[in-house]
Amino acid sequence: MRKNIVAGNWKMNLSWSEANSLSEELEKSLSDKKVNCEVYNFVPAIYLKSLIDSASNITIGAQNGYPKDAGAYTGEISMKQLKNIGTKAILIGHSERRQLFSESDVFLREKVDEATRQDLKIFFCCGETLAQRESGNFEGVVIQQLENSLFHLSENDFKKVVIAYEPIWAIGTGKTATPEQANEMHKNIRQAIVEKYNQEIAEDTTILYGGSCNPTNAKDLFSKSDIDGGLIGGASLKAEDFISIINTF
Ligand code: PGA
Protein backbone atom coordinates (compact mmCIF):
# COMPACT_ATOMS: atom_id res chain seq x y z
CA MET A 1 0.00 0.00 0.00
CA ARG A 2 1.37 3.40 -0.87
CA LYS A 3 1.75 6.04 1.80
CA ASN A 4 0.04 9.40 1.91
CA ILE A 5 2.51 12.21 2.49
CA VAL A 6 2.27 15.95 3.10
CA ALA A 7 5.62 17.70 2.71
CA GLY A 8 6.45 21.34 3.27
CA ASN A 9 9.00 23.09 1.09
CA TRP A 10 10.08 26.20 2.97
CA LYS A 11 12.36 27.33 0.13
CA MET A 12 14.54 30.34 1.16
CA ASN A 13 12.07 31.62 3.74
CA LEU A 14 11.84 32.24 7.51
CA SER A 15 14.28 33.69 10.02
CA TRP A 16 15.69 31.24 12.55
CA SER A 17 13.25 32.34 15.25
CA GLU A 18 10.32 32.02 12.83
CA ALA A 19 11.51 28.59 11.72
CA ASN A 20 11.88 27.46 15.30
CA SER A 21 8.45 28.63 16.41
CA LEU A 22 6.78 27.18 13.31
CA SER A 23 8.41 23.83 14.04
CA GLU A 24 7.40 23.91 17.70
CA GLU A 25 3.83 24.73 16.80
CA LEU A 26 3.68 21.95 14.21
CA GLU A 27 5.23 19.38 16.52
CA LYS A 28 2.75 20.28 19.25
CA SER A 29 -0.31 19.98 16.98
CA LEU A 30 0.93 16.72 15.53
CA SER A 31 1.52 15.16 18.92
CA ASP A 32 -1.95 16.20 20.15
CA LYS A 33 -3.79 14.33 17.42
CA LYS A 34 -3.32 11.21 15.32
CA VAL A 35 -2.59 12.04 11.68
CA ASN A 36 -3.18 9.77 8.73
CA CYS A 37 -0.21 10.72 6.60
CA GLU A 38 3.55 11.08 6.92
CA VAL A 39 4.80 14.63 7.34
CA TYR A 40 8.07 16.00 5.98
CA ASN A 41 9.57 19.48 5.95
CA PHE A 42 12.29 20.51 3.50
CA VAL A 43 14.09 23.32 5.27
CA PRO A 44 17.01 25.68 4.55
CA ALA A 45 20.33 23.90 5.09
CA ILE A 46 21.45 26.10 8.00
CA TYR A 47 18.42 24.97 10.03
CA LEU A 48 18.76 21.25 9.30
CA LYS A 49 20.81 20.03 12.26
CA SER A 50 18.85 21.84 14.93
CA LEU A 51 15.45 20.87 13.48
CA ILE A 52 16.52 17.26 12.98
CA ASP A 53 17.56 17.09 16.63
CA SER A 54 14.27 18.50 17.91
CA ALA A 55 11.81 16.83 15.50
CA SER A 56 9.66 13.92 16.56
CA ASN A 57 6.57 13.88 14.34
CA ILE A 58 8.09 15.47 11.25
CA THR A 59 10.86 14.09 9.08
CA ILE A 60 13.29 16.83 8.14
CA GLY A 61 14.74 16.92 4.65
CA ALA A 62 17.22 19.00 2.65
CA GLN A 63 16.27 21.15 -0.34
CA ASN A 64 19.56 20.52 -2.08
CA GLY A 65 22.84 18.63 -1.87
CA TYR A 66 25.94 18.25 -4.03
CA PRO A 67 26.67 14.87 -5.59
CA LYS A 68 30.35 14.53 -4.60
CA ASP A 69 31.72 13.16 -1.36
CA ALA A 70 34.12 15.98 -0.49
CA GLY A 71 36.55 18.41 -2.06
CA ALA A 72 37.01 21.84 -3.59
CA TYR A 73 33.38 22.82 -4.14
CA THR A 74 33.20 26.12 -2.27
CA GLY A 75 29.76 26.85 -0.91
CA GLU A 76 28.33 23.41 -1.54
CA ILE A 77 27.14 20.81 0.97
CA SER A 78 27.61 17.16 0.09
CA MET A 79 24.87 14.60 0.47
CA LYS A 80 27.32 12.64 2.56
CA GLN A 81 27.51 15.59 4.99
CA LEU A 82 23.72 15.85 4.99
CA LYS A 83 23.44 12.17 5.82
CA ASN A 84 26.10 12.52 8.49
CA ILE A 85 24.04 15.05 10.49
CA GLY A 86 20.94 12.86 10.33
CA THR A 87 19.11 14.16 7.25
CA LYS A 88 16.65 11.57 5.99
CA ALA A 89 15.31 13.00 2.72
CA ILE A 90 16.21 15.31 -0.15
CA LEU A 91 14.37 17.22 -2.87
CA ILE A 92 15.76 16.68 -6.35
CA GLY A 93 14.59 18.22 -9.62
CA HIS A 94 12.56 21.11 -8.24
CA SER A 95 11.72 23.48 -11.09
CA GLU A 96 13.40 26.39 -9.28
CA ARG A 97 16.68 24.43 -9.28
CA ARG A 98 16.15 23.44 -12.92
CA GLN A 99 15.33 26.97 -14.06
CA LEU A 100 17.21 29.39 -11.77
CA PHE A 101 20.30 27.23 -11.26
CA SER A 102 20.36 25.51 -14.67
CA GLU A 103 20.31 22.00 -13.26
CA SER A 104 20.17 19.66 -16.24
CA ASP A 105 18.67 16.19 -16.48
CA VAL A 106 22.21 14.78 -16.53
CA PHE A 107 23.15 16.59 -13.32
CA LEU A 108 19.87 15.55 -11.69
CA ARG A 109 20.67 11.95 -12.55
CA GLU A 110 24.00 12.33 -10.72
CA LYS A 111 22.16 13.74 -7.73
CA VAL A 112 19.70 10.84 -7.81
CA ASP A 113 22.60 8.36 -7.84
CA GLU A 114 24.41 10.06 -4.98
CA ALA A 115 21.24 10.34 -2.87
CA THR A 116 20.71 6.62 -3.43
CA ARG A 117 24.29 5.89 -2.34
CA GLN A 118 23.78 7.96 0.81
CA ASP A 119 20.40 6.35 1.44
CA LEU A 120 18.56 9.67 1.45
CA LYS A 121 14.87 9.37 0.55
CA ILE A 122 14.45 11.08 -2.81
CA PHE A 123 11.50 13.37 -3.49
CA PHE A 124 11.87 13.78 -7.25
CA CYS A 125 10.03 16.76 -8.77
CA CYS A 126 8.83 16.98 -12.35
CA GLY A 127 6.50 19.31 -14.22
CA GLU A 128 5.89 21.29 -17.36
CA THR A 129 5.97 25.02 -18.14
CA LEU A 130 2.87 26.87 -19.30
CA ALA A 131 4.24 26.96 -22.87
CA GLN A 132 4.78 23.20 -22.80
CA ARG A 133 1.24 22.62 -21.51
CA GLU A 134 -0.19 24.86 -24.21
CA SER A 135 1.85 23.10 -26.89
CA GLY A 136 -0.06 19.92 -26.04
CA ASN A 137 2.96 17.66 -25.47
CA PHE A 138 3.21 18.26 -21.72
CA GLU A 139 2.70 14.62 -20.80
CA GLY A 140 5.69 13.64 -22.91
CA VAL A 141 7.80 16.37 -21.30
CA VAL A 142 7.12 15.13 -17.78
CA ILE A 143 7.68 11.45 -18.58
CA GLN A 144 10.93 12.38 -20.33
CA GLN A 145 12.15 14.12 -17.16
CA LEU A 146 11.57 10.88 -15.26
CA GLU A 147 13.23 8.79 -17.94
CA ASN A 148 16.26 11.05 -18.12
CA SER A 149 17.04 11.31 -14.42
CA LEU A 150 15.18 8.68 -12.42
CA PHE A 151 14.12 5.59 -14.33
CA HIS A 152 17.63 4.15 -14.49
CA LEU A 153 17.34 3.22 -10.80
CA SER A 154 17.10 -0.45 -9.88
CA GLU A 155 13.71 -1.70 -8.66
CA ASN A 156 14.94 -1.74 -5.09
CA ASP A 157 16.21 1.81 -5.19
CA PHE A 158 13.19 3.13 -7.08
CA LYS A 159 10.87 1.73 -4.41
CA LYS A 160 12.19 4.34 -1.96
CA VAL A 161 11.44 7.29 -4.25
CA VAL A 162 8.52 9.72 -3.93
CA ILE A 163 7.52 11.63 -7.06
CA ALA A 164 6.12 15.17 -6.92
CA TYR A 165 4.26 16.42 -9.98
CA GLU A 166 4.49 20.20 -9.94
CA PRO A 167 3.23 22.05 -13.02
CA ILE A 168 5.50 25.10 -13.12
CA TRP A 169 2.63 27.41 -14.06
CA ALA A 170 0.96 26.51 -10.75
CA ILE A 171 3.93 27.05 -8.43
CA GLY A 172 3.55 30.13 -6.25
CA THR A 173 1.05 31.62 -8.71
CA GLY A 174 -2.20 30.90 -6.91
CA LYS A 175 -3.22 29.00 -10.06
CA THR A 176 -3.78 25.34 -9.17
CA ALA A 177 -4.12 22.52 -11.64
CA THR A 178 -7.68 21.26 -11.38
CA PRO A 179 -7.95 17.97 -9.49
CA GLU A 180 -8.81 16.34 -12.84
CA GLN A 181 -5.77 17.80 -14.63
CA ALA A 182 -3.47 16.74 -11.81
CA ASN A 183 -4.96 13.27 -11.51
CA GLU A 184 -4.65 12.72 -15.25
CA MET A 185 -0.92 13.44 -15.09
CA HIS A 186 -0.49 11.29 -11.98
CA LYS A 187 -2.13 8.41 -13.85
CA ASN A 188 0.26 8.92 -16.76
CA ILE A 189 3.22 8.89 -14.40
CA ARG A 190 1.95 5.72 -12.73
CA GLN A 191 1.48 4.08 -16.12
CA ALA A 192 5.05 5.01 -17.06
CA ILE A 193 6.21 3.30 -13.85
CA VAL A 194 4.21 0.18 -14.80
CA GLU A 195 5.99 0.15 -18.17
CA LYS A 196 9.44 0.77 -16.72
CA TYR A 197 9.14 -1.36 -13.58
CA ASN A 198 5.89 -3.22 -12.87
CA GLN A 199 2.30 -2.85 -11.68
CA GLU A 200 3.08 -3.57 -8.05
CA ILE A 201 5.82 -0.96 -7.82
CA ALA A 202 3.61 1.57 -9.63
CA GLU A 203 0.74 0.98 -7.18
CA ASP A 204 3.11 1.43 -4.25
CA THR A 205 4.71 4.66 -5.46
CA THR A 206 3.59 7.82 -3.68
CA ILE A 207 2.91 10.61 -6.17
CA LEU A 208 2.40 14.08 -4.69
CA TYR A 209 0.87 17.13 -6.29
CA GLY A 210 2.54 20.53 -5.82
CA GLY A 211 1.60 24.00 -7.01
CA SER A 212 -0.53 26.45 -4.99
CA CYS A 213 -1.98 23.66 -2.89
CA ASN A 214 -3.77 25.17 0.12
CA PRO A 215 -6.30 24.31 2.85
CA THR A 216 -9.17 25.13 0.48
CA ASN A 217 -8.21 22.98 -2.50
CA ALA A 218 -6.32 20.15 -0.76
CA LYS A 219 -9.38 18.00 -0.09
CA ASP A 220 -10.50 17.91 -3.73
CA LEU A 221 -6.97 17.22 -4.93
CA PHE A 222 -6.16 14.51 -2.37
CA SER A 223 -9.47 12.73 -2.89
CA LYS A 224 -8.46 11.82 -6.45
CA SER A 225 -7.47 8.22 -7.10
CA ASP A 226 -3.81 8.85 -7.96
CA ILE A 227 -2.95 11.87 -5.82
CA ASP A 228 -1.28 10.69 -2.62
CA GLY A 229 -0.61 14.01 -0.93
CA GLY A 230 1.13 17.28 -1.61
CA LEU A 231 4.39 19.17 -1.76
CA ILE A 232 3.43 22.48 -0.22
CA GLY A 233 5.34 25.75 -0.64
CA GLY A 234 3.62 28.95 0.52
CA ALA A 235 1.01 27.23 2.68
CA SER A 236 3.68 25.30 4.62
CA LEU A 237 4.93 28.53 6.17
CA LYS A 238 1.86 28.99 8.36
CA ALA A 239 1.24 26.32 11.00
CA GLU A 240 -2.53 26.62 10.77
CA ASP A 241 -2.60 26.16 6.99
CA PHE A 242 -0.10 23.32 6.94
CA ILE A 243 -1.92 21.46 9.73
CA SER A 244 -5.20 21.94 7.97
CA ILE A 245 -3.74 20.40 4.79
CA ILE A 246 -2.34 17.49 6.84
CA ASN A 247 -5.76 16.96 8.42
CA THR A 248 -7.29 16.56 4.98
CA PHE A 249 -6.30 12.88 5.28
P1 PGA B 1 3.66 26.58 -3.83
O1 PGA B 1 5.06 25.83 -4.07
O2 PGA B 1 2.82 25.67 -2.96
O3 PGA B 1 4.00 27.86 -3.13
O4 PGA B 1 3.04 26.78 -5.16
C1 PGA B 1 5.14 24.45 -4.26
C2 PGA B 1 6.58 24.03 -4.51
O5 PGA B 1 7.31 24.77 -5.19
O6 PGA B 1 7.03 22.97 -4.05
Tab-separated table of C-alpha atoms and ligand atoms in Angstrom:
chain	number	residue	atom	x	y	z
A	1	MET	CA	0.000	0.000	0.000
A	2	ARG	CA	1.373	3.397	-0.869
A	3	LYS	CA	1.754	6.044	1.802
A	4	ASN	CA	0.045	9.405	1.909
A	5	ILE	CA	2.508	12.215	2.495
A	6	VAL	CA	2.269	15.950	3.098
A	7	ALA	CA	5.618	17.696	2.706
A	8	GLY	CA	6.450	21.339	3.267
A	9	ASN	CA	9.005	23.092	1.090
A	10	TRP	CA	10.079	26.204	2.974
A	11	LYS	CA	12.365	27.332	0.132
A	12	MET	CA	14.539	30.339	1.163
A	13	ASN	CA	12.068	31.619	3.741
A	14	LEU	CA	11.845	32.240	7.505
A	15	SER	CA	14.278	33.688	10.016
A	16	TRP	CA	15.694	31.241	12.554
A	17	SER	CA	13.247	32.338	15.247
A	18	GLU	CA	10.322	32.025	12.830
A	19	ALA	CA	11.509	28.591	11.717
A	20	ASN	CA	11.878	27.462	15.298
A	21	SER	CA	8.448	28.630	16.415
A	22	LEU	CA	6.778	27.178	13.310
A	23	SER	CA	8.411	23.828	14.038
A	24	GLU	CA	7.405	23.914	17.697
A	25	GLU	CA	3.834	24.729	16.803
A	26	LEU	CA	3.676	21.949	14.206
A	27	GLU	CA	5.229	19.380	16.524
A	28	LYS	CA	2.753	20.275	19.246
A	29	SER	CA	-0.307	19.984	16.977
A	30	LEU	CA	0.932	16.721	15.525
A	31	SER	CA	1.516	15.164	18.922
A	32	ASP	CA	-1.953	16.199	20.152
A	33	LYS	CA	-3.793	14.331	17.425
A	34	LYS	CA	-3.322	11.208	15.316
A	35	VAL	CA	-2.592	12.042	11.683
A	36	ASN	CA	-3.180	9.770	8.729
A	37	CYS	CA	-0.211	10.716	6.602
A	38	GLU	CA	3.546	11.078	6.915
A	39	VAL	CA	4.797	14.630	7.340
A	40	TYR	CA	8.066	16.001	5.979
A	41	ASN	CA	9.569	19.480	5.950
A	42	PHE	CA	12.291	20.507	3.504
A	43	VAL	CA	14.091	23.318	5.274
A	44	PRO	CA	17.007	25.679	4.551
A	45	ALA	CA	20.333	23.897	5.093
A	46	ILE	CA	21.454	26.098	7.995
A	47	TYR	CA	18.420	24.972	10.025
A	48	LEU	CA	18.762	21.253	9.304
A	49	LYS	CA	20.806	20.027	12.261
A	50	SER	CA	18.851	21.836	14.927
A	51	LEU	CA	15.454	20.872	13.482
A	52	ILE	CA	16.521	17.257	12.981
A	53	ASP	CA	17.563	17.089	16.629
A	54	SER	CA	14.272	18.502	17.907
A	55	ALA	CA	11.811	16.827	15.498
A	56	SER	CA	9.662	13.921	16.563
A	57	ASN	CA	6.571	13.881	14.343
A	58	ILE	CA	8.092	15.467	11.252
A	59	THR	CA	10.858	14.088	9.080
A	60	ILE	CA	13.287	16.828	8.144
A	61	GLY	CA	14.740	16.917	4.647
A	62	ALA	CA	17.216	19.000	2.649
A	63	GLN	CA	16.269	21.147	-0.338
A	64	ASN	CA	19.561	20.523	-2.083
A	65	GLY	CA	22.838	18.631	-1.871
A	66	TYR	CA	25.936	18.247	-4.034
A	67	PRO	CA	26.666	14.865	-5.591
A	68	LYS	CA	30.351	14.527	-4.603
A	69	ASP	CA	31.720	13.160	-1.356
A	70	ALA	CA	34.120	15.981	-0.485
A	71	GLY	CA	36.551	18.408	-2.060
A	72	ALA	CA	37.013	21.840	-3.588
A	73	TYR	CA	33.376	22.823	-4.143
A	74	THR	CA	33.196	26.124	-2.272
A	75	GLY	CA	29.761	26.852	-0.910
A	76	GLU	CA	28.330	23.405	-1.541
A	77	ILE	CA	27.135	20.812	0.969
A	78	SER	CA	27.611	17.160	0.094
A	79	MET	CA	24.872	14.598	0.467
A	80	LYS	CA	27.320	12.642	2.563
A	81	GLN	CA	27.508	15.588	4.991
A	82	LEU	CA	23.718	15.855	4.988
A	83	LYS	CA	23.435	12.173	5.821
A	84	ASN	CA	26.098	12.522	8.493
A	85	ILE	CA	24.041	15.049	10.489
A	86	GLY	CA	20.939	12.858	10.333
A	87	THR	CA	19.111	14.164	7.249
A	88	LYS	CA	16.655	11.570	5.987
A	89	ALA	CA	15.309	12.999	2.723
A	90	ILE	CA	16.205	15.308	-0.151
A	91	LEU	CA	14.366	17.224	-2.873
A	92	ILE	CA	15.760	16.677	-6.352
A	93	GLY	CA	14.592	18.224	-9.619
A	94	HIS	CA	12.562	21.112	-8.241
A	95	SER	CA	11.716	23.479	-11.091
A	96	GLU	CA	13.397	26.385	-9.285
A	97	ARG	CA	16.678	24.429	-9.284
A	98	ARG	CA	16.152	23.437	-12.924
A	99	GLN	CA	15.331	26.973	-14.058
A	100	LEU	CA	17.211	29.387	-11.773
A	101	PHE	CA	20.299	27.230	-11.264
A	102	SER	CA	20.362	25.513	-14.668
A	103	GLU	CA	20.306	21.996	-13.257
A	104	SER	CA	20.165	19.660	-16.240
A	105	ASP	CA	18.666	16.194	-16.479
A	106	VAL	CA	22.210	14.778	-16.532
A	107	PHE	CA	23.152	16.593	-13.319
A	108	LEU	CA	19.870	15.550	-11.693
A	109	ARG	CA	20.673	11.955	-12.550
A	110	GLU	CA	24.005	12.329	-10.724
A	111	LYS	CA	22.155	13.736	-7.732
A	112	VAL	CA	19.703	10.839	-7.808
A	113	ASP	CA	22.596	8.363	-7.837
A	114	GLU	CA	24.409	10.060	-4.978
A	115	ALA	CA	21.244	10.345	-2.867
A	116	THR	CA	20.710	6.623	-3.428
A	117	ARG	CA	24.290	5.894	-2.341
A	118	GLN	CA	23.782	7.955	0.807
A	119	ASP	CA	20.397	6.350	1.441
A	120	LEU	CA	18.556	9.670	1.446
A	121	LYS	CA	14.875	9.370	0.548
A	122	ILE	CA	14.448	11.081	-2.810
A	123	PHE	CA	11.496	13.371	-3.494
A	124	PHE	CA	11.868	13.782	-7.251
A	125	CYS	CA	10.030	16.762	-8.767
A	126	CYS	CA	8.830	16.982	-12.349
A	127	GLY	CA	6.500	19.308	-14.217
A	128	GLU	CA	5.894	21.291	-17.361
A	129	THR	CA	5.973	25.024	-18.137
A	130	LEU	CA	2.873	26.871	-19.301
A	131	ALA	CA	4.237	26.958	-22.868
A	132	GLN	CA	4.785	23.198	-22.796
A	133	ARG	CA	1.237	22.621	-21.514
A	134	GLU	CA	-0.193	24.861	-24.206
A	135	SER	CA	1.847	23.100	-26.890
A	136	GLY	CA	-0.061	19.916	-26.039
A	137	ASN	CA	2.955	17.658	-25.467
A	138	PHE	CA	3.209	18.260	-21.723
A	139	GLU	CA	2.703	14.623	-20.801
A	140	GLY	CA	5.685	13.636	-22.911
A	141	VAL	CA	7.802	16.368	-21.299
A	142	VAL	CA	7.116	15.130	-17.782
A	143	ILE	CA	7.678	11.451	-18.585
A	144	GLN	CA	10.930	12.384	-20.334
A	145	GLN	CA	12.148	14.119	-17.163
A	146	LEU	CA	11.573	10.881	-15.258
A	147	GLU	CA	13.230	8.793	-17.943
A	148	ASN	CA	16.260	11.051	-18.122
A	149	SER	CA	17.036	11.311	-14.425
A	150	LEU	CA	15.178	8.682	-12.423
A	151	PHE	CA	14.116	5.588	-14.326
A	152	HIS	CA	17.630	4.151	-14.494
A	153	LEU	CA	17.345	3.216	-10.804
A	154	SER	CA	17.097	-0.454	-9.883
A	155	GLU	CA	13.710	-1.698	-8.663
A	156	ASN	CA	14.940	-1.741	-5.085
A	157	ASP	CA	16.213	1.815	-5.186
A	158	PHE	CA	13.188	3.128	-7.083
A	159	LYS	CA	10.869	1.726	-4.412
A	160	LYS	CA	12.192	4.339	-1.959
A	161	VAL	CA	11.438	7.290	-4.253
A	162	VAL	CA	8.520	9.721	-3.928
A	163	ILE	CA	7.523	11.629	-7.056
A	164	ALA	CA	6.120	15.167	-6.916
A	165	TYR	CA	4.262	16.421	-9.977
A	166	GLU	CA	4.490	20.201	-9.936
A	167	PRO	CA	3.230	22.049	-13.015
A	168	ILE	CA	5.501	25.100	-13.120
A	169	TRP	CA	2.627	27.410	-14.057
A	170	ALA	CA	0.959	26.512	-10.746
A	171	ILE	CA	3.934	27.054	-8.426
A	172	GLY	CA	3.548	30.131	-6.245
A	173	THR	CA	1.054	31.617	-8.707
A	174	GLY	CA	-2.198	30.901	-6.906
A	175	LYS	CA	-3.224	29.001	-10.065
A	176	THR	CA	-3.779	25.343	-9.170
A	177	ALA	CA	-4.118	22.525	-11.636
A	178	THR	CA	-7.679	21.259	-11.377
A	179	PRO	CA	-7.949	17.965	-9.491
A	180	GLU	CA	-8.809	16.335	-12.840
A	181	GLN	CA	-5.766	17.805	-14.630
A	182	ALA	CA	-3.469	16.741	-11.809
A	183	ASN	CA	-4.963	13.269	-11.511
A	184	GLU	CA	-4.653	12.722	-15.250
A	185	MET	CA	-0.924	13.442	-15.088
A	186	HIS	CA	-0.493	11.290	-11.978
A	187	LYS	CA	-2.135	8.411	-13.848
A	188	ASN	CA	0.261	8.923	-16.757
A	189	ILE	CA	3.219	8.893	-14.395
A	190	ARG	CA	1.946	5.717	-12.731
A	191	GLN	CA	1.482	4.083	-16.123
A	192	ALA	CA	5.054	5.009	-17.064
A	193	ILE	CA	6.213	3.296	-13.847
A	194	VAL	CA	4.211	0.178	-14.798
A	195	GLU	CA	5.987	0.150	-18.166
A	196	LYS	CA	9.441	0.771	-16.724
A	197	TYR	CA	9.138	-1.357	-13.575
A	198	ASN	CA	5.888	-3.217	-12.868
A	199	GLN	CA	2.298	-2.855	-11.680
A	200	GLU	CA	3.081	-3.565	-8.046
A	201	ILE	CA	5.824	-0.957	-7.823
A	202	ALA	CA	3.608	1.570	-9.629
A	203	GLU	CA	0.737	0.981	-7.184
A	204	ASP	CA	3.111	1.426	-4.249
A	205	THR	CA	4.710	4.662	-5.461
A	206	THR	CA	3.593	7.819	-3.677
A	207	ILE	CA	2.912	10.613	-6.173
A	208	LEU	CA	2.404	14.083	-4.690
A	209	TYR	CA	0.874	17.135	-6.290
A	210	GLY	CA	2.535	20.530	-5.823
A	211	GLY	CA	1.599	24.001	-7.006
A	212	SER	CA	-0.533	26.445	-4.994
A	213	CYS	CA	-1.983	23.661	-2.891
A	214	ASN	CA	-3.768	25.171	0.118
A	215	PRO	CA	-6.297	24.315	2.846
A	216	THR	CA	-9.169	25.126	0.483
A	217	ASN	CA	-8.209	22.982	-2.502
A	218	ALA	CA	-6.323	20.147	-0.761
A	219	LYS	CA	-9.383	18.001	-0.088
A	220	ASP	CA	-10.500	17.909	-3.734
A	221	LEU	CA	-6.966	17.222	-4.928
A	222	PHE	CA	-6.164	14.513	-2.372
A	223	SER	CA	-9.465	12.727	-2.893
A	224	LYS	CA	-8.459	11.824	-6.452
A	225	SER	CA	-7.466	8.223	-7.099
A	226	ASP	CA	-3.814	8.851	-7.958
A	227	ILE	CA	-2.953	11.872	-5.817
A	228	ASP	CA	-1.281	10.685	-2.618
A	229	GLY	CA	-0.615	14.010	-0.935
A	230	GLY	CA	1.131	17.282	-1.612
A	231	LEU	CA	4.387	19.173	-1.755
A	232	ILE	CA	3.434	22.482	-0.216
A	233	GLY	CA	5.340	25.751	-0.637
A	234	GLY	CA	3.616	28.950	0.523
A	235	ALA	CA	1.010	27.227	2.678
A	236	SER	CA	3.676	25.298	4.617
A	237	LEU	CA	4.928	28.533	6.173
A	238	LYS	CA	1.856	28.986	8.365
A	239	ALA	CA	1.238	26.317	11.000
A	240	GLU	CA	-2.530	26.617	10.774
A	241	ASP	CA	-2.602	26.156	6.989
A	242	PHE	CA	-0.097	23.318	6.940
A	243	ILE	CA	-1.916	21.456	9.733
A	244	SER	CA	-5.197	21.942	7.975
A	245	ILE	CA	-3.735	20.401	4.792
A	246	ILE	CA	-2.341	17.492	6.841
A	247	ASN	CA	-5.758	16.962	8.415
A	248	THR	CA	-7.294	16.558	4.979
A	249	PHE	CA	-6.301	12.880	5.282
B	1	PGA	P1	3.665	26.579	-3.830
B	1	PGA	O1	5.061	25.834	-4.068
B	1	PGA	O2	2.820	25.667	-2.955
B	1	PGA	O3	4.004	27.864	-3.130
B	1	PGA	O4	3.041	26.783	-5.157
B	1	PGA	C1	5.141	24.453	-4.263
B	1	PGA	C2	6.581	24.032	-4.514
B	1	PGA	O5	7.314	24.765	-5.192
B	1	PGA	O6	7.027	22.971	-4.050
